[in-house]
mmCIF file of C-alpha atoms in Angstrom:
data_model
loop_
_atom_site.group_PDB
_atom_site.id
_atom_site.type_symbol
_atom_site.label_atom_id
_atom_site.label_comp_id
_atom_site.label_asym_id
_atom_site.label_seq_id
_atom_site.Cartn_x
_atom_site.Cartn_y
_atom_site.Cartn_z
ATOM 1 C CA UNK A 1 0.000 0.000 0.000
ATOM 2 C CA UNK A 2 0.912 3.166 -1.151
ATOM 3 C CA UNK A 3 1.320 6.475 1.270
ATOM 4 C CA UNK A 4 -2.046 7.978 -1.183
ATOM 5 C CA UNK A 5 -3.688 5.182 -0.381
ATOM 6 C CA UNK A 6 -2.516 4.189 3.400
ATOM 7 C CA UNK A 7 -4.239 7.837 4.146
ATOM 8 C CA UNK A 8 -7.072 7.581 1.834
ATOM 9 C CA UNK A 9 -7.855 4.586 3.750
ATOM 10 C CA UNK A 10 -8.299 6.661 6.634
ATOM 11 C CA UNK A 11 -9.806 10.117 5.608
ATOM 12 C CA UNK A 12 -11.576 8.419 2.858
ATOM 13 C CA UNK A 13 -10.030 11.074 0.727
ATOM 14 C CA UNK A 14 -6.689 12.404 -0.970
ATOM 15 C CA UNK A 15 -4.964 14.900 0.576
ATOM 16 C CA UNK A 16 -2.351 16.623 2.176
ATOM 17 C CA UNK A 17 -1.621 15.035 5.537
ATOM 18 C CA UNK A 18 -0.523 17.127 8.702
ATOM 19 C CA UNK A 19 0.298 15.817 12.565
ATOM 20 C CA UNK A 20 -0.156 16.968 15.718
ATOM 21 C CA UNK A 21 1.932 15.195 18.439
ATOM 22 C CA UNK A 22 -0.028 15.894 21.616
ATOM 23 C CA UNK A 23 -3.015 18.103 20.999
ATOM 24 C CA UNK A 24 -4.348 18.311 24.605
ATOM 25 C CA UNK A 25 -7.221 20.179 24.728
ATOM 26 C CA UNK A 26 -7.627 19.954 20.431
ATOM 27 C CA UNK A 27 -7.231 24.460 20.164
ATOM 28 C CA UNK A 28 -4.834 24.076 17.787
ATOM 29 C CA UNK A 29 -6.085 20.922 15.935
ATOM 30 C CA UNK A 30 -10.017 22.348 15.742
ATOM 31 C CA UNK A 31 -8.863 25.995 14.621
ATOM 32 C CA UNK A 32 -6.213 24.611 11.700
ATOM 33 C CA UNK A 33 -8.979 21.519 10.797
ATOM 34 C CA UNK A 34 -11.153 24.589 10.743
ATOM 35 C CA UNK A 35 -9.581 26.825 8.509
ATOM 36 C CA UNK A 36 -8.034 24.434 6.287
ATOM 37 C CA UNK A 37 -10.906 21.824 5.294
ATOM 38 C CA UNK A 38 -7.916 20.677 2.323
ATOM 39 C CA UNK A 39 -5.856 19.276 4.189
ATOM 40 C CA UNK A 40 -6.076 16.231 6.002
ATOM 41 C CA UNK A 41 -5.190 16.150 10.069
ATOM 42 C CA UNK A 42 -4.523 13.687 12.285
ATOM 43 C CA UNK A 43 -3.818 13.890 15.900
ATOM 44 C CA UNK A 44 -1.586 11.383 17.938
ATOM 45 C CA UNK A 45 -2.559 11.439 21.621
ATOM 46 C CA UNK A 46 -1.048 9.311 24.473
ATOM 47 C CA UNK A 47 -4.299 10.104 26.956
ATOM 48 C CA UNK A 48 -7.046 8.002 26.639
ATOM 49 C CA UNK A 49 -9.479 10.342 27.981
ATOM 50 C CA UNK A 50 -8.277 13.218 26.451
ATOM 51 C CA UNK A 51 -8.417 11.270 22.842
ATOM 52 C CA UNK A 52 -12.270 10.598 23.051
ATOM 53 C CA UNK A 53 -12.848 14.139 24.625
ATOM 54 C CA UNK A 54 -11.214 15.480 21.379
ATOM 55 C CA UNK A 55 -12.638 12.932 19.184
ATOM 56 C CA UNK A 56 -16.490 13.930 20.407
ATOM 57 C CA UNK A 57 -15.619 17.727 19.501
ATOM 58 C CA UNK A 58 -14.216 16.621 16.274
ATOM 59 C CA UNK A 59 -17.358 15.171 15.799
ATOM 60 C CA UNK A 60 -19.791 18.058 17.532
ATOM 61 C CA UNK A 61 -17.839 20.581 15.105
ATOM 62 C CA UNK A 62 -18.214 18.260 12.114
ATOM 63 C CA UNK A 63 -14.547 18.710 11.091
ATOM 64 C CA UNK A 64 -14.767 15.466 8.995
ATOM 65 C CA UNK A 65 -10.665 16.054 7.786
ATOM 66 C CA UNK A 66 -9.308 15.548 11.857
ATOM 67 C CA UNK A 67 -9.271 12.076 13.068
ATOM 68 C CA UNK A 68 -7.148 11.328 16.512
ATOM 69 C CA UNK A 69 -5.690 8.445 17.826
ATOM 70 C CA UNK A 70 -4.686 6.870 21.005
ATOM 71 C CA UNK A 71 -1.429 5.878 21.228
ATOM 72 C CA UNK A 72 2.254 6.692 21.754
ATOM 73 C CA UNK A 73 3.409 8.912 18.909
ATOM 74 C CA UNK A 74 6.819 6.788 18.977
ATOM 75 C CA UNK A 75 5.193 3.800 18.087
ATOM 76 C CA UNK A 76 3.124 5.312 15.322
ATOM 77 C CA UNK A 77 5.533 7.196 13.358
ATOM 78 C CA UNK A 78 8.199 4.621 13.547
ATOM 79 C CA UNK A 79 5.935 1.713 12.263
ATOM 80 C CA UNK A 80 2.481 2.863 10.748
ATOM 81 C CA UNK A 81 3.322 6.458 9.210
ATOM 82 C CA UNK A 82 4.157 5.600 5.558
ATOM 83 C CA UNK A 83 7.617 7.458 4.262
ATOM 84 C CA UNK A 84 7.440 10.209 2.935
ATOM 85 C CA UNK A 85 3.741 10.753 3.085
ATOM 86 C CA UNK A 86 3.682 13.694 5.762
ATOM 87 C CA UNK A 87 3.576 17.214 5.427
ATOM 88 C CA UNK A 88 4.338 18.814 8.391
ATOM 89 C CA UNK A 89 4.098 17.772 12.020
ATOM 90 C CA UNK A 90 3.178 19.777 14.642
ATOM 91 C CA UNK A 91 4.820 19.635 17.957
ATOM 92 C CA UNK A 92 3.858 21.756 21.076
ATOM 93 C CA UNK A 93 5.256 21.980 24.308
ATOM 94 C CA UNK A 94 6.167 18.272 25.104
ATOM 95 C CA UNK A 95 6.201 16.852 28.262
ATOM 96 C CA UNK A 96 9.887 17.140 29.344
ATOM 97 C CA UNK A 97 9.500 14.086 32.013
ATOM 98 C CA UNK A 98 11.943 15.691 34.441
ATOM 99 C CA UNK A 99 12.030 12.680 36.424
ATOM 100 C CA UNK A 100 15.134 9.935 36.094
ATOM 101 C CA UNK A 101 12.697 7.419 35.984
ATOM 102 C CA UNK A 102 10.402 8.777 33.568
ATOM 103 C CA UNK A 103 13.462 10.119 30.994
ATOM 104 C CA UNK A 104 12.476 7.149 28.731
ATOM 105 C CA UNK A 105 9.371 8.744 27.508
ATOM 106 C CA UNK A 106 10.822 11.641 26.789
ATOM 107 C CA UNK A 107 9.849 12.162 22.947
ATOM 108 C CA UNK A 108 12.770 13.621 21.561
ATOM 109 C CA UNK A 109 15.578 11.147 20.511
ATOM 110 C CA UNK A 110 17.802 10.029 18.085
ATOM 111 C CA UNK A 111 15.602 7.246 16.173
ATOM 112 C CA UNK A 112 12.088 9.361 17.173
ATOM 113 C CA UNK A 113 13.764 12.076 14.802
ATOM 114 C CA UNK A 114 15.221 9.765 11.961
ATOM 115 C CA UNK A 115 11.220 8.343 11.782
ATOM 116 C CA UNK A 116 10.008 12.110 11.881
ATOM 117 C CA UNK A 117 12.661 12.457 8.928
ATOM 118 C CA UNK A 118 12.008 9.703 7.032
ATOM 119 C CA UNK A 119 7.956 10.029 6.864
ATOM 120 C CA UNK A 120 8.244 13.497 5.614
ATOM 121 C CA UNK A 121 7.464 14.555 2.118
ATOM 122 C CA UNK A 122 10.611 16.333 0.890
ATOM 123 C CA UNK A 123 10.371 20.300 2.227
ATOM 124 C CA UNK A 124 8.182 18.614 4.751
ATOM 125 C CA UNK A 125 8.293 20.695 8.041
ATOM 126 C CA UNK A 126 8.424 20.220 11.870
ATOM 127 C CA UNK A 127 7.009 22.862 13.946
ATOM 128 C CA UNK A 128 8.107 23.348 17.576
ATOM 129 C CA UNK A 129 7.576 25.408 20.471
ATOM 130 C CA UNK A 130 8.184 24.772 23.880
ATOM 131 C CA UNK A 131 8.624 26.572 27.083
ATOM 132 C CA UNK A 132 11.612 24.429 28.256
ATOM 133 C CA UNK A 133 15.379 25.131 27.163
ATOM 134 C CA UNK A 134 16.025 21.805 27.781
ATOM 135 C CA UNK A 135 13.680 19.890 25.484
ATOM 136 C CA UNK A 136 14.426 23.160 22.878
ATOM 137 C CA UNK A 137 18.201 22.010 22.792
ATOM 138 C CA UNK A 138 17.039 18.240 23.009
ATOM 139 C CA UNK A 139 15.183 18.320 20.237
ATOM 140 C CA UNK A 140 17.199 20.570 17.956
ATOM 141 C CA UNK A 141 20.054 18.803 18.709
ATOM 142 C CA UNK A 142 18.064 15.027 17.696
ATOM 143 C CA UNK A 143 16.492 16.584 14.550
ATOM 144 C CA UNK A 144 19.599 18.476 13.082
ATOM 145 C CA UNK A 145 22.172 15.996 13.651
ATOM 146 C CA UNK A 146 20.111 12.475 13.825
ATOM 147 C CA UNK A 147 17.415 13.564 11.487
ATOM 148 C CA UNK A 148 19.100 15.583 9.231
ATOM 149 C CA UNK A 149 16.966 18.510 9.479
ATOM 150 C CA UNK A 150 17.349 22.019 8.753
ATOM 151 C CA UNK A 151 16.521 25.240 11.052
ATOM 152 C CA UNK A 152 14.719 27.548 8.746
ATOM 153 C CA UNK A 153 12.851 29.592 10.749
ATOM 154 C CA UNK A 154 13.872 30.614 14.267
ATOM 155 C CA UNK A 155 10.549 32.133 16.374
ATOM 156 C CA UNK A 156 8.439 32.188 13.398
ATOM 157 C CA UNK A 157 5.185 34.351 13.220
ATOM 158 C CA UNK A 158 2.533 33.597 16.241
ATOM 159 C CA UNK A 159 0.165 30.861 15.861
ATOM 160 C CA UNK A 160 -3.212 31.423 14.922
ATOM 161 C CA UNK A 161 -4.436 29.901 18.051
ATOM 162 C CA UNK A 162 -2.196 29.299 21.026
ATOM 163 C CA UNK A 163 -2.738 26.091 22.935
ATOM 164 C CA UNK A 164 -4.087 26.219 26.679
ATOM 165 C CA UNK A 165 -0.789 25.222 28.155
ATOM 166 C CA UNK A 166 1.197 27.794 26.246
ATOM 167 C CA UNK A 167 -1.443 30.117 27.445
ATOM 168 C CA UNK A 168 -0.629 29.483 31.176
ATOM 169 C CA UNK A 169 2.951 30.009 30.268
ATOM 170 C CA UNK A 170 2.599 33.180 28.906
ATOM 171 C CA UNK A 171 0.330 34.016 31.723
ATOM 172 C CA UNK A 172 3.511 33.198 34.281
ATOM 173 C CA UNK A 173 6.335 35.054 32.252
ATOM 174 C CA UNK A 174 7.773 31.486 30.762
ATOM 175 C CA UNK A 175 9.974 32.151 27.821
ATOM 176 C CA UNK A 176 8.797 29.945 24.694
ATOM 177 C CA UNK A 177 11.503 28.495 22.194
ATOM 178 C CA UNK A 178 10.084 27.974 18.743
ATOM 179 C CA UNK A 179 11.108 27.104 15.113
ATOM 180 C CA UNK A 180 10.627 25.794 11.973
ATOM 181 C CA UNK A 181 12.856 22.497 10.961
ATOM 182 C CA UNK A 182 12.690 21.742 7.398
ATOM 183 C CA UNK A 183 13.600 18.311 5.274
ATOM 184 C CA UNK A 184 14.706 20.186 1.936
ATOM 185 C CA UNK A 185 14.748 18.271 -0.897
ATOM 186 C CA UNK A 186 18.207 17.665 -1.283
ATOM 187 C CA UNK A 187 18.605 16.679 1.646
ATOM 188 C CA UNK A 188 15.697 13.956 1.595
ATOM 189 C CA UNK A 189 16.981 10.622 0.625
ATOM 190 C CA UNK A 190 19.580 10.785 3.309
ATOM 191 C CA UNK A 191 18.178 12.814 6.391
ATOM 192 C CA UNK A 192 16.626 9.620 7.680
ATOM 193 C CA UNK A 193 20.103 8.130 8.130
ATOM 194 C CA UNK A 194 22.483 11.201 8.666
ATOM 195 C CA UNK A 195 24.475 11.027 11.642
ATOM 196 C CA UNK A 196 26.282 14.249 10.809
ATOM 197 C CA UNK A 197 25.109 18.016 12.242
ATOM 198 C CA UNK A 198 23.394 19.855 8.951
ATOM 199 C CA UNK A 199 23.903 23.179 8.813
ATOM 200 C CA UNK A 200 21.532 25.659 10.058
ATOM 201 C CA UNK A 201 19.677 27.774 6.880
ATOM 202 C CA UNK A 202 19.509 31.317 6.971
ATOM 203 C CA UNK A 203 16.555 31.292 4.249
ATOM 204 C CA UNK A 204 13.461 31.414 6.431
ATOM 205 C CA UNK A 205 10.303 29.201 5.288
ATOM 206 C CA UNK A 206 6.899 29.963 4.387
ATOM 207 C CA UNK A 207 4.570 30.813 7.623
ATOM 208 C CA UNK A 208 2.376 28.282 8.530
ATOM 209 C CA UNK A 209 -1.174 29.619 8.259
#
Protein backbone atom coordinates (compact mmCIF):
# COMPACT_ATOMS: atom_id res chain seq x y z
CA UNK A 1 0.00 0.00 0.00
CA UNK A 2 0.91 3.17 -1.15
CA UNK A 3 1.32 6.47 1.27
CA UNK A 4 -2.05 7.98 -1.18
CA UNK A 5 -3.69 5.18 -0.38
CA UNK A 6 -2.52 4.19 3.40
CA UNK A 7 -4.24 7.84 4.15
CA UNK A 8 -7.07 7.58 1.83
CA UNK A 9 -7.85 4.59 3.75
CA UNK A 10 -8.30 6.66 6.63
CA UNK A 11 -9.81 10.12 5.61
CA UNK A 12 -11.58 8.42 2.86
CA UNK A 13 -10.03 11.07 0.73
CA UNK A 14 -6.69 12.40 -0.97
CA UNK A 15 -4.96 14.90 0.58
CA UNK A 16 -2.35 16.62 2.18
CA UNK A 17 -1.62 15.04 5.54
CA UNK A 18 -0.52 17.13 8.70
CA UNK A 19 0.30 15.82 12.57
CA UNK A 20 -0.16 16.97 15.72
CA UNK A 21 1.93 15.20 18.44
CA UNK A 22 -0.03 15.89 21.62
CA UNK A 23 -3.01 18.10 21.00
CA UNK A 24 -4.35 18.31 24.60
CA UNK A 25 -7.22 20.18 24.73
CA UNK A 26 -7.63 19.95 20.43
CA UNK A 27 -7.23 24.46 20.16
CA UNK A 28 -4.83 24.08 17.79
CA UNK A 29 -6.09 20.92 15.93
CA UNK A 30 -10.02 22.35 15.74
CA UNK A 31 -8.86 26.00 14.62
CA UNK A 32 -6.21 24.61 11.70
CA UNK A 33 -8.98 21.52 10.80
CA UNK A 34 -11.15 24.59 10.74
CA UNK A 35 -9.58 26.82 8.51
CA UNK A 36 -8.03 24.43 6.29
CA UNK A 37 -10.91 21.82 5.29
CA UNK A 38 -7.92 20.68 2.32
CA UNK A 39 -5.86 19.28 4.19
CA UNK A 40 -6.08 16.23 6.00
CA UNK A 41 -5.19 16.15 10.07
CA UNK A 42 -4.52 13.69 12.29
CA UNK A 43 -3.82 13.89 15.90
CA UNK A 44 -1.59 11.38 17.94
CA UNK A 45 -2.56 11.44 21.62
CA UNK A 46 -1.05 9.31 24.47
CA UNK A 47 -4.30 10.10 26.96
CA UNK A 48 -7.05 8.00 26.64
CA UNK A 49 -9.48 10.34 27.98
CA UNK A 50 -8.28 13.22 26.45
CA UNK A 51 -8.42 11.27 22.84
CA UNK A 52 -12.27 10.60 23.05
CA UNK A 53 -12.85 14.14 24.62
CA UNK A 54 -11.21 15.48 21.38
CA UNK A 55 -12.64 12.93 19.18
CA UNK A 56 -16.49 13.93 20.41
CA UNK A 57 -15.62 17.73 19.50
CA UNK A 58 -14.22 16.62 16.27
CA UNK A 59 -17.36 15.17 15.80
CA UNK A 60 -19.79 18.06 17.53
CA UNK A 61 -17.84 20.58 15.11
CA UNK A 62 -18.21 18.26 12.11
CA UNK A 63 -14.55 18.71 11.09
CA UNK A 64 -14.77 15.47 9.00
CA UNK A 65 -10.66 16.05 7.79
CA UNK A 66 -9.31 15.55 11.86
CA UNK A 67 -9.27 12.08 13.07
CA UNK A 68 -7.15 11.33 16.51
CA UNK A 69 -5.69 8.45 17.83
CA UNK A 70 -4.69 6.87 21.00
CA UNK A 71 -1.43 5.88 21.23
CA UNK A 72 2.25 6.69 21.75
CA UNK A 73 3.41 8.91 18.91
CA UNK A 74 6.82 6.79 18.98
CA UNK A 75 5.19 3.80 18.09
CA UNK A 76 3.12 5.31 15.32
CA UNK A 77 5.53 7.20 13.36
CA UNK A 78 8.20 4.62 13.55
CA UNK A 79 5.94 1.71 12.26
CA UNK A 80 2.48 2.86 10.75
CA UNK A 81 3.32 6.46 9.21
CA UNK A 82 4.16 5.60 5.56
CA UNK A 83 7.62 7.46 4.26
CA UNK A 84 7.44 10.21 2.93
CA UNK A 85 3.74 10.75 3.08
CA UNK A 86 3.68 13.69 5.76
CA UNK A 87 3.58 17.21 5.43
CA UNK A 88 4.34 18.81 8.39
CA UNK A 89 4.10 17.77 12.02
CA UNK A 90 3.18 19.78 14.64
CA UNK A 91 4.82 19.64 17.96
CA UNK A 92 3.86 21.76 21.08
CA UNK A 93 5.26 21.98 24.31
CA UNK A 94 6.17 18.27 25.10
CA UNK A 95 6.20 16.85 28.26
CA UNK A 96 9.89 17.14 29.34
CA UNK A 97 9.50 14.09 32.01
CA UNK A 98 11.94 15.69 34.44
CA UNK A 99 12.03 12.68 36.42
CA UNK A 100 15.13 9.93 36.09
CA UNK A 101 12.70 7.42 35.98
CA UNK A 102 10.40 8.78 33.57
CA UNK A 103 13.46 10.12 30.99
CA UNK A 104 12.48 7.15 28.73
CA UNK A 105 9.37 8.74 27.51
CA UNK A 106 10.82 11.64 26.79
CA UNK A 107 9.85 12.16 22.95
CA UNK A 108 12.77 13.62 21.56
CA UNK A 109 15.58 11.15 20.51
CA UNK A 110 17.80 10.03 18.08
CA UNK A 111 15.60 7.25 16.17
CA UNK A 112 12.09 9.36 17.17
CA UNK A 113 13.76 12.08 14.80
CA UNK A 114 15.22 9.76 11.96
CA UNK A 115 11.22 8.34 11.78
CA UNK A 116 10.01 12.11 11.88
CA UNK A 117 12.66 12.46 8.93
CA UNK A 118 12.01 9.70 7.03
CA UNK A 119 7.96 10.03 6.86
CA UNK A 120 8.24 13.50 5.61
CA UNK A 121 7.46 14.56 2.12
CA UNK A 122 10.61 16.33 0.89
CA UNK A 123 10.37 20.30 2.23
CA UNK A 124 8.18 18.61 4.75
CA UNK A 125 8.29 20.70 8.04
CA UNK A 126 8.42 20.22 11.87
CA UNK A 127 7.01 22.86 13.95
CA UNK A 128 8.11 23.35 17.58
CA UNK A 129 7.58 25.41 20.47
CA UNK A 130 8.18 24.77 23.88
CA UNK A 131 8.62 26.57 27.08
CA UNK A 132 11.61 24.43 28.26
CA UNK A 133 15.38 25.13 27.16
CA UNK A 134 16.03 21.80 27.78
CA UNK A 135 13.68 19.89 25.48
CA UNK A 136 14.43 23.16 22.88
CA UNK A 137 18.20 22.01 22.79
CA UNK A 138 17.04 18.24 23.01
CA UNK A 139 15.18 18.32 20.24
CA UNK A 140 17.20 20.57 17.96
CA UNK A 141 20.05 18.80 18.71
CA UNK A 142 18.06 15.03 17.70
CA UNK A 143 16.49 16.58 14.55
CA UNK A 144 19.60 18.48 13.08
CA UNK A 145 22.17 16.00 13.65
CA UNK A 146 20.11 12.47 13.83
CA UNK A 147 17.42 13.56 11.49
CA UNK A 148 19.10 15.58 9.23
CA UNK A 149 16.97 18.51 9.48
CA UNK A 150 17.35 22.02 8.75
CA UNK A 151 16.52 25.24 11.05
CA UNK A 152 14.72 27.55 8.75
CA UNK A 153 12.85 29.59 10.75
CA UNK A 154 13.87 30.61 14.27
CA UNK A 155 10.55 32.13 16.37
CA UNK A 156 8.44 32.19 13.40
CA UNK A 157 5.19 34.35 13.22
CA UNK A 158 2.53 33.60 16.24
CA UNK A 159 0.17 30.86 15.86
CA UNK A 160 -3.21 31.42 14.92
CA UNK A 161 -4.44 29.90 18.05
CA UNK A 162 -2.20 29.30 21.03
CA UNK A 163 -2.74 26.09 22.94
CA UNK A 164 -4.09 26.22 26.68
CA UNK A 165 -0.79 25.22 28.15
CA UNK A 166 1.20 27.79 26.25
CA UNK A 167 -1.44 30.12 27.44
CA UNK A 168 -0.63 29.48 31.18
CA UNK A 169 2.95 30.01 30.27
CA UNK A 170 2.60 33.18 28.91
CA UNK A 171 0.33 34.02 31.72
CA UNK A 172 3.51 33.20 34.28
CA UNK A 173 6.33 35.05 32.25
CA UNK A 174 7.77 31.49 30.76
CA UNK A 175 9.97 32.15 27.82
CA UNK A 176 8.80 29.95 24.69
CA UNK A 177 11.50 28.49 22.19
CA UNK A 178 10.08 27.97 18.74
CA UNK A 179 11.11 27.10 15.11
CA UNK A 180 10.63 25.79 11.97
CA UNK A 181 12.86 22.50 10.96
CA UNK A 182 12.69 21.74 7.40
CA UNK A 183 13.60 18.31 5.27
CA UNK A 184 14.71 20.19 1.94
CA UNK A 185 14.75 18.27 -0.90
CA UNK A 186 18.21 17.66 -1.28
CA UNK A 187 18.61 16.68 1.65
CA UNK A 188 15.70 13.96 1.60
CA UNK A 189 16.98 10.62 0.62
CA UNK A 190 19.58 10.79 3.31
CA UNK A 191 18.18 12.81 6.39
CA UNK A 192 16.63 9.62 7.68
CA UNK A 193 20.10 8.13 8.13
CA UNK A 194 22.48 11.20 8.67
CA UNK A 195 24.48 11.03 11.64
CA UNK A 196 26.28 14.25 10.81
CA UNK A 197 25.11 18.02 12.24
CA UNK A 198 23.39 19.86 8.95
CA UNK A 199 23.90 23.18 8.81
CA UNK A 200 21.53 25.66 10.06
CA UNK A 201 19.68 27.77 6.88
CA UNK A 202 19.51 31.32 6.97
CA UNK A 203 16.55 31.29 4.25
CA UNK A 204 13.46 31.41 6.43
CA UNK A 205 10.30 29.20 5.29
CA UNK A 206 6.90 29.96 4.39
CA UNK A 207 4.57 30.81 7.62
CA UNK A 208 2.38 28.28 8.53
CA UNK A 209 -1.17 29.62 8.26
Amino acid sequence: MTGIEFWEEIFGRRAAVEIEIGPGTGSFLCHVAEQHPEVNFLAIESSRSRAERLTRLLEERGLRNARVVHAAAQCVIQHCVPPGSVQAYHIYFPDPWWKRRHHKRRLFTPDFARALARSLSPGGQVYLATDVLFVWTLARNCLEQHGGLVLTYLRPPARPVRTAFEQKGLRRGAQIWEGVFALLPQLSEQAATSQEVVRIGNRPSESHP
